[in-house]
Amino acid sequence: SYELTQPPSVSVSPGQTARITCFGDALSREYVYWYQQKSGQAPVLVIYEDTKRFSGIPERFSGSSSGTVATLSISGAQVEDAADYYCYSTNISVNGKEGVFGGGTKVTVL
Amino acid sequence: EVQLVESGGGLVQPGRSLRLSCTGSGFNFGDYAMTWVRQAPGKGLQWLGVIRNKAYGGTTEYAASVKGRFTISRDDSKSVFYLHMNSLRTEDTGLYYCLRPLAYWGQGALVTVSS
């Protein structure tokens, strides 16, 4: 089955840039979406269609995609950005079109 | 304001069935595809399936891991869609979220499959 691969964890100092990657064979032809999930809360959409920031998301969050890898960047990371981040995309197979989440990346800011 | 509220979660024995509901408000429910996602305790997000709106035939797609056991349906007249889960297994335990793809999520319904 189709998979999206993320690093399990990323650490960054406050004010520095955190980058989270997401690898998937179909990413060159399918959009990527990024979600932030804090403990005990539902996920929040951060980036949609590879590069677009969702409403209310700070400008320090940005997305990019090239070939089979998408990247979420947090420029000038803040303590409140510590969370789990998931990429999401779709894949068309013999089973139809299915959604897939990456395994998630725990971002630590300290 | 878009709101989604799940209901129907609880404790169920292995092999039994359960139906989750998700009620939407603050938008024209019939215009949108709707999706179910779950999260096992301490684990990541898993996409379960989607039901398209009537304009796209109301068709469904499922994750391979639940296809044949889970069914998604909708009742636009009530602004509700459902996740019918059969032959439940202990590994189906988790928090089940409904969402209006891809931005709006409910708070989740906890399903515990245990004897």
PDB file of C-alpha atoms in Angstrom:
ATOM      1  CA  SER A   1       0.000   0.000   0.000  1.00  0.00           C
ATOM      2  CA  TYR A   2       1.015   3.587  -0.568  1.00  0.00           C
ATOM      3  CA  GLU A   3       3.017   5.279   2.186  1.00  0.00           C
ATOM      4  CA  LEU A   4       4.170   8.755   3.103  1.00  0.00           C
ATOM      5  CA  THR A   5       7.420   8.827   5.061  1.00  0.00           C
ATOM      6  CA  GLN A   6       8.239  11.459   7.676  1.00  0.00           C
ATOM      7  CA  PRO A   7      11.084  11.644  10.211  1.00  0.00           C
ATOM      8  CA  PRO A   8       9.835  10.632  13.672  1.00  0.00           C
ATOM      9  CA  SER A   9      11.203  13.724  15.356  1.00  0.00           C
ATOM     10  CA  VAL A  10      12.740  17.129  14.732  1.00  0.00           C
ATOM     11  CA  SER A  11      14.285  19.408  17.347  1.00  0.00           C
ATOM     12  CA  VAL A  12      14.832  23.118  16.932  1.00  0.00           C
ATOM     13  CA  SER A  13      15.885  26.006  19.126  1.00  0.00           C
ATOM     14  CA  PRO A  14      13.489  28.922  19.513  1.00  0.00           C
ATOM     15  CA  GLY A  15      13.927  31.379  16.671  1.00  0.00           C
ATOM     16  CA  GLN A  16      15.559  28.845  14.374  1.00  0.00           C
ATOM     17  CA  THR A  17      14.033  27.115  11.343  1.00  0.00           C
ATOM     18  CA  ALA A  18      12.505  23.664  11.564  1.00  0.00           C
ATOM     19  CA  ARG A  19      12.031  21.626   8.411  1.00  0.00           C
ATOM     20  CA  ILE A  20       9.876  18.517   8.209  1.00  0.00           C
ATOM     21  CA  THR A  21      10.009  16.343   5.124  1.00  0.00           C
ATOM     22  CA  CYS A  22       7.427  14.020   3.647  1.00  0.00           C
ATOM     23  CA  PHE A  23       8.398  11.484   0.975  1.00  0.00           C
ATOM     24  CA  GLY A  24       5.944   9.755  -1.318  1.00  0.00           C
ATOM     25  CA  ASP A  25       6.081   8.381  -4.855  1.00  0.00           C
ATOM     26  CA  ALA A  26       2.881  10.155  -5.886  1.00  0.00           C
ATOM     27  CA  LEU A  27       3.727  13.590  -4.510  1.00  0.00           C
ATOM     28  CA  SER A  28       4.857  14.833  -7.912  1.00  0.00           C
ATOM     29  CA  ARG A  29       1.249  14.575  -9.111  1.00  0.00           C
ATOM     30  CA  GLU A  30      -0.848  14.908  -5.943  1.00  0.00           C
ATOM     31  CA  TYR A  31      -1.162  17.793  -3.511  1.00  0.00           C
ATOM     32  CA  VAL A  32       0.206  17.632   0.029  1.00  0.00           C
ATOM     33  CA  TYR A  33      -1.525  18.971   3.102  1.00  0.00           C
ATOM     34  CA  TRP A  34       0.068  19.539   6.509  1.00  0.00           C
ATOM     35  CA  TYR A  35      -1.617  19.265   9.893  1.00  0.00           C
ATOM     36  CA  GLN A  36      -0.522  20.305  13.353  1.00  0.00           C
ATOM     37  CA  GLN A  37      -1.793  18.325  16.316  1.00  0.00           C
ATOM     38  CA  LYS A  38      -1.208  19.345  19.904  1.00  0.00           C
ATOM     39  CA  SER A  39      -1.753  16.933  22.753  1.00  0.00           C
ATOM     40  CA  GLY A  40      -5.409  16.158  23.386  1.00  0.00           C
ATOM     41  CA  GLN A  41      -6.631  18.246  20.464  1.00  0.00           C
ATOM     42  CA  ALA A  42      -7.947  17.587  16.995  1.00  0.00           C
ATOM     43  CA  PRO A  43      -5.562  18.255  14.112  1.00  0.00           C
ATOM     44  CA  VAL A  44      -5.448  21.722  12.579  1.00  0.00           C
ATOM     45  CA  LEU A  45      -4.816  22.361   8.906  1.00  0.00           C
ATOM     46  CA  VAL A  46      -1.652  24.394   8.440  1.00  0.00           C
ATOM     47  CA  ILE A  47      -0.794  24.124   4.733  1.00  0.00           C
ATOM     48  CA  TYR A  48      -2.983  23.018   1.832  1.00  0.00           C
ATOM     49  CA  GLU A  49      -2.246  22.315  -1.822  1.00  0.00           C
ATOM     50  CA  ASP A  50       1.498  22.134  -1.175  1.00  0.00           C
ATOM     51  CA  THR A  51       2.159  25.795  -0.429  1.00  0.00           C
ATOM     52  CA  LYS A  52      -0.968  27.660   0.703  1.00  0.00           C
ATOM     53  CA  ARG A  53      -1.296  28.753   4.309  1.00  0.00           C
ATOM     54  CA  PHE A  54      -4.698  28.092   5.840  1.00  0.00           C
ATOM     55  CA  SER A  55      -6.671  30.914   7.403  1.00  0.00           C
ATOM     56  CA  GLY A  56      -5.230  32.134  10.689  1.00  0.00           C
ATOM     57  CA  ILE A  57      -1.936  30.278  10.355  1.00  0.00           C
ATOM     58  CA  PRO A  58       1.118  32.446  11.137  1.00  0.00           C
ATOM     59  CA  GLU A  59       3.381  33.460   8.260  1.00  0.00           C
ATOM     60  CA  ARG A  60       6.312  31.580   9.790  1.00  0.00           C
ATOM     61  CA  PHE A  61       4.718  28.375   8.446  1.00  0.00           C
ATOM     62  CA  SER A  62       5.412  27.611   4.806  1.00  0.00           C
ATOM     63  CA  GLY A  63       5.218  24.628   2.499  1.00  0.00           C
ATOM     64  CA  SER A  64       7.062  23.520  -0.586  1.00  0.00           C
ATOM     65  CA  SER A  65       7.074  20.490  -2.823  1.00  0.00           C
ATOM     66  CA  SER A  66       9.496  19.193  -5.418  1.00  0.00           C
ATOM     67  CA  GLY A  67       9.268  15.824  -7.080  1.00  0.00           C
ATOM     68  CA  THR A  68       8.563  13.158  -4.496  1.00  0.00           C
ATOM     69  CA  VAL A  69       9.305  15.256  -1.418  1.00  0.00           C
ATOM     70  CA  ALA A  70       7.266  17.919   0.320  1.00  0.00           C
ATOM     71  CA  THR A  71       8.613  20.108   3.104  1.00  0.00           C
ATOM     72  CA  LEU A  72       6.960  22.047   5.898  1.00  0.00           C
ATOM     73  CA  SER A  73       9.138  24.842   7.252  1.00  0.00           C
ATOM     74  CA  ILE A  74       8.686  26.777  10.458  1.00  0.00           C
ATOM     75  CA  SER A  75      10.830  29.905  10.276  1.00  0.00           C
ATOM     76  CA  GLY A  76      11.585  31.430  13.638  1.00  0.00           C
ATOM     77  CA  ALA A  77      10.012  28.563  15.535  1.00  0.00           C
ATOM     78  CA  GLN A  78       8.159  29.460  18.722  1.00  0.00           C
ATOM     79  CA  VAL A  79       7.699  27.366  21.838  1.00  0.00           C
ATOM     80  CA  GLU A  80       3.990  27.087  21.011  1.00  0.00           C
ATOM     81  CA  ASP A  81       4.855  25.363  17.704  1.00  0.00           C
ATOM     82  CA  ALA A  82       5.849  22.218  19.584  1.00  0.00           C
ATOM     83  CA  ALA A  83       3.412  19.576  18.344  1.00  0.00           C
ATOM     84  CA  ASP A  84       3.020  16.559  16.112  1.00  0.00           C
ATOM     85  CA  TYR A  85       2.885  17.335  12.403  1.00  0.00           C
ATOM     86  CA  TYR A  86       1.349  15.093   9.766  1.00  0.00           C
ATOM     87  CA  CYS A  87       1.492  15.275   6.002  1.00  0.00           C
ATOM     88  CA  TYR A  88      -1.480  14.029   4.012  1.00  0.00           C
ATOM     89  CA  SER A  89      -1.947  13.228   0.354  1.00  0.00           C
ATOM     90  CA  THR A  90      -3.905  10.952  -1.948  1.00  0.00           C
ATOM     91  CA  ASN A  91      -3.078   8.070  -4.219  1.00  0.00           C
ATOM     92  CA  ILE A  92      -4.933   6.471  -7.067  1.00  0.00           C
ATOM     93  CA  SER A  93      -4.655   2.705  -7.182  1.00  0.00           C
ATOM     94  CA  VAL A  94      -6.670  -0.292  -8.274  1.00  0.00           C
ATOM     95  CA  ASN A  95      -8.692   0.251  -5.093  1.00  0.00           C
ATOM     96  CA  GLY A  96      -9.671   3.741  -6.167  1.00  0.00           C
ATOM     97  CA  LYS A  97      -8.523   7.034  -4.716  1.00  0.00           C
ATOM     98  CA  GLU A  98      -7.483   6.808  -1.094  1.00  0.00           C
ATOM     99  CA  GLY A  99      -6.137   9.258   1.411  1.00  0.00           C
ATOM    100  CA  VAL A 100      -2.889   8.622   3.242  1.00  0.00           C
ATOM    101  CA  PHE A 101      -1.247  10.280   6.244  1.00  0.00           C
ATOM    102  CA  GLY A 102       2.420  10.241   6.999  1.00  0.00           C
ATOM    103  CA  GLY A 103       3.485   8.666  10.254  1.00  0.00           C
ATOM    104  CA  GLY A 104       3.872  12.045  11.938  1.00  0.00           C
ATOM    105  CA  THR A 105       6.817  14.105  13.153  1.00  0.00           C
ATOM    106  CA  LYS A 106       7.161  15.275  16.722  1.00  0.00           C
ATOM    107  CA  VAL A 107       8.598  18.776  16.770  1.00  0.00           C
ATOM    108  CA  THR A 108      10.367  19.862  19.925  1.00  0.00           C
ATOM    109  CA  VAL A 109      11.239  23.527  20.427  1.00  0.00           C
ATOM    110  CA  LEU A 110      13.776  24.122  23.180  1.00  0.00           C
TER     111      LEU A 110
ATOM    112  CA  GLU B   1     -19.119  28.659  11.813  1.00  0.00           C
ATOM    113  CA  VAL B   2     -18.512  25.132  10.590  1.00  0.00           C
ATOM    114  CA  GLN B   3     -19.101  22.588  13.324  1.00  0.00           C
ATOM    115  CA  LEU B   4     -18.883  18.806  13.291  1.00  0.00           C
ATOM    116  CA  VAL B   5     -20.011  16.652  16.186  1.00  0.00           C
ATOM    117  CA  GLU B   6     -19.412  12.929  16.411  1.00  0.00           C
ATOM    118  CA  SER B   7     -21.574  10.602  18.484  1.00  0.00           C
ATOM    119  CA  GLY B   8     -22.088   6.902  19.027  1.00  0.00           C
ATOM    120  CA  GLY B   9     -18.733   5.924  20.461  1.00  0.00           C
ATOM    121  CA  GLY B  10     -18.310   3.601  23.402  1.00  0.00           C
ATOM    122  CA  LEU B  11     -17.178   0.193  24.587  1.00  0.00           C
ATOM    123  CA  VAL B  12     -17.966  -2.742  22.311  1.00  0.00           C
ATOM    124  CA  GLN B  13     -16.938  -6.380  22.332  1.00  0.00           C
ATOM    125  CA  PRO B  14     -14.786  -7.850  19.582  1.00  0.00           C
ATOM    126  CA  GLY B  15     -16.821  -9.112  16.666  1.00  0.00           C
ATOM    127  CA  ARG B  16     -19.712  -6.752  17.331  1.00  0.00           C
ATOM    128  CA  SER B  17     -20.873  -3.762  15.315  1.00  0.00           C
ATOM    129  CA  LEU B  18     -21.085  -0.056  16.038  1.00  0.00           C
ATOM    130  CA  ARG B  19     -22.352   2.970  14.159  1.00  0.00           C
ATOM    131  CA  LEU B  20     -20.835   6.420  14.544  1.00  0.00           C
ATOM    132  CA  SER B  21     -22.673   9.551  13.493  1.00  0.00           C
ATOM    133  CA  CYS B  22     -21.336  12.958  12.552  1.00  0.00           C
ATOM    134  CA  THR B  23     -23.649  15.948  12.459  1.00  0.00           C
ATOM    135  CA  GLY B  24     -22.579  19.026  10.569  1.00  0.00           C
ATOM    136  CA  SER B  25     -23.745  22.607  10.923  1.00  0.00           C
ATOM    137  CA  GLY B  26     -22.775  26.036   9.681  1.00  0.00           C
ATOM    138  CA  PHE B  27     -22.486  24.977   6.048  1.00  0.00           C
ATOM    139  CA  ASN B  28     -24.556  23.432   3.280  1.00  0.00           C
ATOM    140  CA  PHE B  29     -23.904  19.805   4.232  1.00  0.00           C
ATOM    141  CA  GLY B  30     -25.076  18.329   0.940  1.00  0.00           C
ATOM    142  CA  ASP B  31     -22.471  20.248  -1.043  1.00  0.00           C
ATOM    143  CA  TYR B  32     -19.479  18.518   0.528  1.00  0.00           C
ATOM    144  CA  ALA B  33     -17.690  15.211   0.594  1.00  0.00           C
ATOM    145  CA  MET B  34     -17.172  13.947   4.136  1.00  0.00           C
ATOM    146  CA  THR B  35     -14.396  11.822   5.575  1.00  0.00           C
ATOM    147  CA  TRP B  36     -13.601   9.604   8.575  1.00  0.00           C
ATOM    148  CA  VAL B  37     -10.143   9.441  10.152  1.00  0.00           C
ATOM    149  CA  ARG B  38      -9.083   7.552  13.255  1.00  0.00           C
ATOM    150  CA  GLN B  39      -6.219   7.681  15.695  1.00  0.00           C
ATOM    151  CA  ALA B  40      -5.248   4.695  17.826  1.00  0.00           C
ATOM    152  CA  PRO B  41      -4.008   5.550  21.338  1.00  0.00           C
ATOM    153  CA  GLY B  42      -0.573   7.139  21.099  1.00  0.00           C
ATOM    154  CA  LYS B  43      -0.418   6.576  17.348  1.00  0.00           C
ATOM    155  CA  GLY B  44      -0.749   8.589  14.166  1.00  0.00           C
ATOM    156  CA  LEU B  45      -3.684   9.471  11.956  1.00  0.00           C
ATOM    157  CA  GLN B  46      -5.269   6.912   9.672  1.00  0.00           C
ATOM    158  CA  TRP B  47      -7.587   7.834   6.822  1.00  0.00           C
ATOM    159  CA  LEU B  48     -10.575   5.468   6.755  1.00  0.00           C
ATOM    160  CA  GLY B  49     -12.754   6.608   3.905  1.00  0.00           C
ATOM    161  CA  VAL B  50     -14.743   9.282   2.161  1.00  0.00           C
ATOM    162  CA  ILE B  51     -18.277   9.737   0.843  1.00  0.00           C
ATOM    163  CA  ARG B  52     -18.707  12.210  -1.965  1.00  0.00           C
ATOM    164  CA  ASN B  53     -21.645  14.546  -2.327  1.00  0.00           C
ATOM    165  CA  LYS B  54     -24.590  13.807  -4.605  1.00  0.00           C
ATOM    166  CA  ALA B  55     -23.143  15.881  -7.419  1.00  0.00           C
ATOM    167  CA  TYR B  56     -20.377  13.292  -7.562  1.00  0.00           C
ATOM    168  CA  GLY B  57     -22.749  10.387  -7.191  1.00  0.00           C
ATOM    169  CA  GLY B  58     -22.427   9.981  -3.428  1.00  0.00           C
ATOM    170  CA  THR B  59     -19.741   7.398  -4.096  1.00  0.00           C
ATOM    171  CA  THR B  60     -17.434   6.056  -1.427  1.00  0.00           C
ATOM    172  CA  GLU B  61     -13.768   5.118  -1.140  1.00  0.00           C
ATOM    173  CA  TYR B  62     -12.198   3.159   1.706  1.00  0.00           C
ATOM    174  CA  ALA B  63      -8.787   2.374   3.074  1.00  0.00           C
ATOM    175  CA  ALA B  64      -7.763  -1.141   2.140  1.00  0.00           C
ATOM    176  CA  SER B  65      -7.453  -2.033   5.832  1.00  0.00           C
ATOM    177  CA  VAL B  66     -11.174  -1.475   6.517  1.00  0.00           C
ATOM    178  CA  LYS B  67     -12.756  -2.140   3.138  1.00  0.00           C
ATOM    179  CA  GLY B  68     -15.473  -4.741   3.486  1.00  0.00           C
ATOM    180  CA  ARG B  69     -15.907  -4.168   7.244  1.00  0.00           C
ATOM    181  CA  PHE B  70     -16.636  -0.429   7.372  1.00  0.00           C
ATOM    182  CA  THR B  71     -19.315   1.402   5.391  1.00  0.00           C
ATOM    183  CA  ILE B  72     -19.913   5.113   5.096  1.00  0.00           C
ATOM    184  CA  SER B  73     -23.343   6.537   4.353  1.00  0.00           C
ATOM    185  CA  ARG B  74     -25.020   9.929   4.575  1.00  0.00           C
ATOM    186  CA  ASP B  75     -28.405  11.549   5.083  1.00  0.00           C
ATOM    187  CA  ASP B  76     -28.210  15.059   3.710  1.00  0.00           C
ATOM    188  CA  SER B  77     -31.745  15.853   4.901  1.00  0.00           C
ATOM    189  CA  LYS B  78     -30.425  15.558   8.474  1.00  0.00           C
ATOM    190  CA  SER B  79     -26.910  16.896   7.806  1.00  0.00           C
ATOM    191  CA  VAL B  80     -25.519  13.639   9.141  1.00  0.00           C
ATOM    192  CA  PHE B  81     -23.146  11.025   7.857  1.00  0.00           C
ATOM    193  CA  TYR B  82     -22.295   7.688   9.358  1.00  0.00           C
ATOM    194  CA  LEU B  83     -19.558   5.138   9.828  1.00  0.00           C
ATOM    195  CA  HIS B  84     -20.923   1.626  10.126  1.00  0.00           C
ATOM    196  CA  MET B  85     -18.308  -0.678  11.617  1.00  0.00           C
ATOM    197  CA  ASN B  86     -18.730  -4.449  11.559  1.00  0.00           C
ATOM    198  CA  SER B  87     -16.652  -7.334  12.913  1.00  0.00           C
ATOM    199  CA  LEU B  88     -14.785  -4.991  15.211  1.00  0.00           C
ATOM    200  CA  ARG B  89     -11.313  -5.921  16.394  1.00  0.00           C
ATOM    201  CA  THR B  90      -9.254  -4.753  19.346  1.00  0.00           C
ATOM    202  CA  GLU B  91      -7.010  -2.884  16.912  1.00  0.00           C
ATOM    203  CA  ASP B  92     -10.004  -0.753  15.880  1.00  0.00           C
ATOM    204  CA  THR B  93      -9.797   0.965  19.261  1.00  0.00           C
ATOM    205  CA  GLY B  94      -9.181   4.658  18.901  1.00  0.00           C
ATOM    206  CA  LEU B  95     -10.514   8.162  18.523  1.00  0.00           C
ATOM    207  CA  TYR B  96     -12.642   8.531  15.414  1.00  0.00           C
ATOM    208  CA  TYR B  97     -12.786  11.925  13.766  1.00  0.00           C
ATOM    209  CA  CYS B  98     -15.166  13.117  11.099  1.00  0.00           C
ATOM    210  CA  LEU B  99     -14.056  15.914   8.854  1.00  0.00           C
ATOM    211  CA  ARG B 100     -15.150  18.084   6.040  1.00  0.00           C
ATOM    212  CA  PRO B 101     -12.147  17.703   3.818  1.00  0.00           C
ATOM    213  CA  LEU B 102      -9.674  18.896   4.447  1.00  0.00           C
ATOM    214  CA  ALA B 103      -9.905  21.693   6.983  1.00  0.00           C
ATOM    215  CA  TYR B 104     -12.721  21.082   9.435  1.00  0.00           C
ATOM    216  CA  TRP B 105     -12.573  18.359  12.082  1.00  0.00           C
ATOM    217  CA  GLY B 106     -14.862  17.215  14.848  1.00  0.00           C
ATOM    218  CA  GLN B 107     -13.493  16.589  18.327  1.00  0.00           C
ATOM    219  CA  GLY B 108     -13.633  12.837  17.941  1.00  0.00           C
ATOM    220  CA  ALA B 109     -15.589   9.874  19.277  1.00  0.00           C
ATOM    221  CA  LEU B 110     -13.783   7.263  21.360  1.00  0.00           C
ATOM    222  CA  VAL B 111     -14.316   3.652  20.386  1.00  0.00           C
ATOM    223  CA  THR B 112     -12.960   0.925  22.632  1.00  0.00           C
ATOM    224  CA  VAL B 113     -13.091  -2.642  21.417  1.00  0.00           C
ATOM    225  CA  SER B 114     -12.515  -4.982  24.315  1.00  0.00           C
ATOM    226  CA  SER B 115     -14.023  -8.019  25.946  1.00  0.00           C
TER     227      SER B 115
END
